[in-house]
Tab-separated table of C-alpha atoms in Angstrom:
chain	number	residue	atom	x	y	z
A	876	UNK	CA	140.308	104.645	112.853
A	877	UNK	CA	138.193	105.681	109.739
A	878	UNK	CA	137.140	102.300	109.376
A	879	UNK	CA	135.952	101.529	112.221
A	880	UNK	CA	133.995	104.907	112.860
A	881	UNK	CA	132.018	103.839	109.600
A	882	UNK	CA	131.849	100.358	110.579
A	883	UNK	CA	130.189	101.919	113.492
A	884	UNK	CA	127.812	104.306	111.891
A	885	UNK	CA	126.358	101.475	109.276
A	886	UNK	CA	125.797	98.740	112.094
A	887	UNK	CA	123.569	101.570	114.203
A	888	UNK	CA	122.251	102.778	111.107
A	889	UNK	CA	121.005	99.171	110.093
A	890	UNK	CA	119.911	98.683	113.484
A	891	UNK	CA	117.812	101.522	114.110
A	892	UNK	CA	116.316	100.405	110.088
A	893	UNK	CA	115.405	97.215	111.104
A	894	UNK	CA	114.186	97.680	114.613
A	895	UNK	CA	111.669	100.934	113.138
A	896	UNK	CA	110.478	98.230	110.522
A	897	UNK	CA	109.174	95.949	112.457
A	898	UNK	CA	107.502	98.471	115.137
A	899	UNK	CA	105.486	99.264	111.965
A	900	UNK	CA	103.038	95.990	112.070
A	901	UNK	CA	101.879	96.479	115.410
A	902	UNK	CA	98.499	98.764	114.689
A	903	UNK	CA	96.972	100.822	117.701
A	904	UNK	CA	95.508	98.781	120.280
A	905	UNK	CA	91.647	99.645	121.639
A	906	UNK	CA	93.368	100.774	125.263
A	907	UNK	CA	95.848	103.057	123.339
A	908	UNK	CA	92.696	104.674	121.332
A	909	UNK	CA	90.701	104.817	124.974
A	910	UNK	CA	94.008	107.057	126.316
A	911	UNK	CA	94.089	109.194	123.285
A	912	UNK	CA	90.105	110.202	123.436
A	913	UNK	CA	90.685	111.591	127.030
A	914	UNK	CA	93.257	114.215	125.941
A	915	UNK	CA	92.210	117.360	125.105
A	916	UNK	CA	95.196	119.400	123.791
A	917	UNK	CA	95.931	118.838	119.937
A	918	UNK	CA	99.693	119.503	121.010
A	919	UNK	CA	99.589	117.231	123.642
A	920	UNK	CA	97.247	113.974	121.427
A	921	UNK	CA	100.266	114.614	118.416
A	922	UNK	CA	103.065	114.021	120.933
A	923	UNK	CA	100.905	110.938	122.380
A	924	UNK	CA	100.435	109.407	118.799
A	925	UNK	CA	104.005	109.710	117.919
A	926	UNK	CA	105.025	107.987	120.758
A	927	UNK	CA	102.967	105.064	119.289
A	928	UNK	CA	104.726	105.080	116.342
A	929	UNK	CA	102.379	107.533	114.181
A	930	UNK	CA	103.022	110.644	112.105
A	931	UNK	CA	101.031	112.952	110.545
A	932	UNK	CA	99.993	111.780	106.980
A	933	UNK	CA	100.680	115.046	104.910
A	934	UNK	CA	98.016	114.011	102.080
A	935	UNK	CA	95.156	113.716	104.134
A	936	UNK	CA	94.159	116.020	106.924
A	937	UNK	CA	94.019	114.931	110.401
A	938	UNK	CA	95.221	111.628	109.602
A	939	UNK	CA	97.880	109.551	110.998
A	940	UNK	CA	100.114	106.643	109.448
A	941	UNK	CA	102.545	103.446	110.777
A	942	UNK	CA	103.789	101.373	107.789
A	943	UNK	CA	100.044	100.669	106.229
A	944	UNK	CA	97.888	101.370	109.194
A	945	UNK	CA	96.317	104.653	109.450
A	946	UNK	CA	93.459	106.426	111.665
A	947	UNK	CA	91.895	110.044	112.090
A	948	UNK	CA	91.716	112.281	115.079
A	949	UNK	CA	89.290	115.205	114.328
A	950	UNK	CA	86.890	117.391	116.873
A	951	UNK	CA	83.023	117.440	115.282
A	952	UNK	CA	83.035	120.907	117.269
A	953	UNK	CA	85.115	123.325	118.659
A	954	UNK	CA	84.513	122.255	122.406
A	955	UNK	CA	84.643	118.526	121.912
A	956	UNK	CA	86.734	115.940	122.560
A	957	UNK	CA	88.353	113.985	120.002
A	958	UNK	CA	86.427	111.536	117.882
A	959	UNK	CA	89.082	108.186	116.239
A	960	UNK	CA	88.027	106.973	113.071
A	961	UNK	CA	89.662	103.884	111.082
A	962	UNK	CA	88.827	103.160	107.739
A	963	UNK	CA	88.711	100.309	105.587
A	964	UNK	CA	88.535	97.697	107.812
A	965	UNK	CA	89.645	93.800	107.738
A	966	UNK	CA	87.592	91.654	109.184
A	967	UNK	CA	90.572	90.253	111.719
A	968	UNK	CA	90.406	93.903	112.755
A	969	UNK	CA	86.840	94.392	113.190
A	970	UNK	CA	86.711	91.328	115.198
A	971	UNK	CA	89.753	92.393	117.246
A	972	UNK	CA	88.814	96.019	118.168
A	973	UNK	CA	84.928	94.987	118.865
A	974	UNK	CA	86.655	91.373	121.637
A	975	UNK	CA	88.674	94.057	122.908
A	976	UNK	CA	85.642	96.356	123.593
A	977	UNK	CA	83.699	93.892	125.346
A	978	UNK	CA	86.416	92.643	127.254
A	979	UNK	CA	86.738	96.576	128.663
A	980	UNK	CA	83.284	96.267	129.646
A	981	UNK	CA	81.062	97.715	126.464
A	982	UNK	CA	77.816	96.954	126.062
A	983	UNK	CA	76.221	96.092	122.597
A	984	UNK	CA	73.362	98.635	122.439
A	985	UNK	CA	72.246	98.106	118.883
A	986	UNK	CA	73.294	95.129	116.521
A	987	UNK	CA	72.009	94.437	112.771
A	988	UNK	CA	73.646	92.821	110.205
A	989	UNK	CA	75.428	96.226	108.996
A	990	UNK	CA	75.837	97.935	111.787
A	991	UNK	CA	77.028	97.488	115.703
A	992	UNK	CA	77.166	100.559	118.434
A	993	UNK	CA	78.442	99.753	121.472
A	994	UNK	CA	78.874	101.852	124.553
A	995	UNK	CA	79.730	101.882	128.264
A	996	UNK	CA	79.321	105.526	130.779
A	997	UNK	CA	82.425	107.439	128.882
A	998	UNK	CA	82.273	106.039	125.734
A	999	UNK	CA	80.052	105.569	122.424
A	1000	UNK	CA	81.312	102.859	119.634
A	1001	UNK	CA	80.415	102.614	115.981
A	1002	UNK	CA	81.203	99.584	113.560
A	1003	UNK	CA	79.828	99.912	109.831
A	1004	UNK	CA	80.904	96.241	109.086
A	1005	UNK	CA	83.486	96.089	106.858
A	1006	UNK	CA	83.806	99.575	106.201
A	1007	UNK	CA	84.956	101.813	109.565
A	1008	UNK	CA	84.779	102.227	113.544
A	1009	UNK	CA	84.721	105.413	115.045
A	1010	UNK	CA	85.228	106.123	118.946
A	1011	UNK	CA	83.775	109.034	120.468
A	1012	UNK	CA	83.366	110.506	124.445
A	1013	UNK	CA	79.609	111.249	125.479
């Protein structure tokens, strides 16, 4: 009976291993960042994140991490809503995030060869090309 209890425990403990690795390649899709900027409650946008597959990233404040992946979540004012910045950039992401935006219906406002802001009547978008996005409410 021993046996088999342990048998037990390591094939669900493997499982649940394996099946948390490979959530942790999927990175934060534009539509999940959209539903994040409309809540208001910290409480609330932490419970939201995790359910994506984020926690808290102790070193850094405001931050959140998924295997390598990580974004901020931070008010510019005490009344605001929230603002989502990702760092660091790849291109492939770049390029994903600002096809996504357009497909939603953004318009490019401003384009140079540094810079891209994009908007649409709830939200403003910022790319600094190869270096971060961030995604705020009017």
């Amino acid at each position: 009976m021993r046996t088999k209890t342990l048998l037990l425990f390591v094939l669900l403990f493997t499982g649940m291993v394996f099946s948390q690795q490979n959530n942790t390649t999927k990175q934060i899709s534009f539509g999940e960042v959209l539903s994040l900027l409309g809540i208001y409650r910290l409480s609330s946008l932490k419970q939201e994140i995790g359910l994506y597959g984020y926690r808290p990233d102790w070193e850094y404040r405001d931050t959140y991490k998924k295997g390598m992946h990580s974004f901020k979540m931070f008010r510019k004012g005490n009344d605001d809503f929230f603002t989502y910045m990702e760092t660091n950039l790849s291109a492939e992401r770049e390029e994903s995030l600002k096809t996504e935006a357009l497909a939603a219906g953004f318009n490019i406002v401003k384009e140079d060869p540094e810079n891209i802001e994009m908007s649409n009547n709830i939200f403003v978008i910022y790319v600094k090309k190869g270096q971060q996005i961030e995604i705020t409410r009017k």
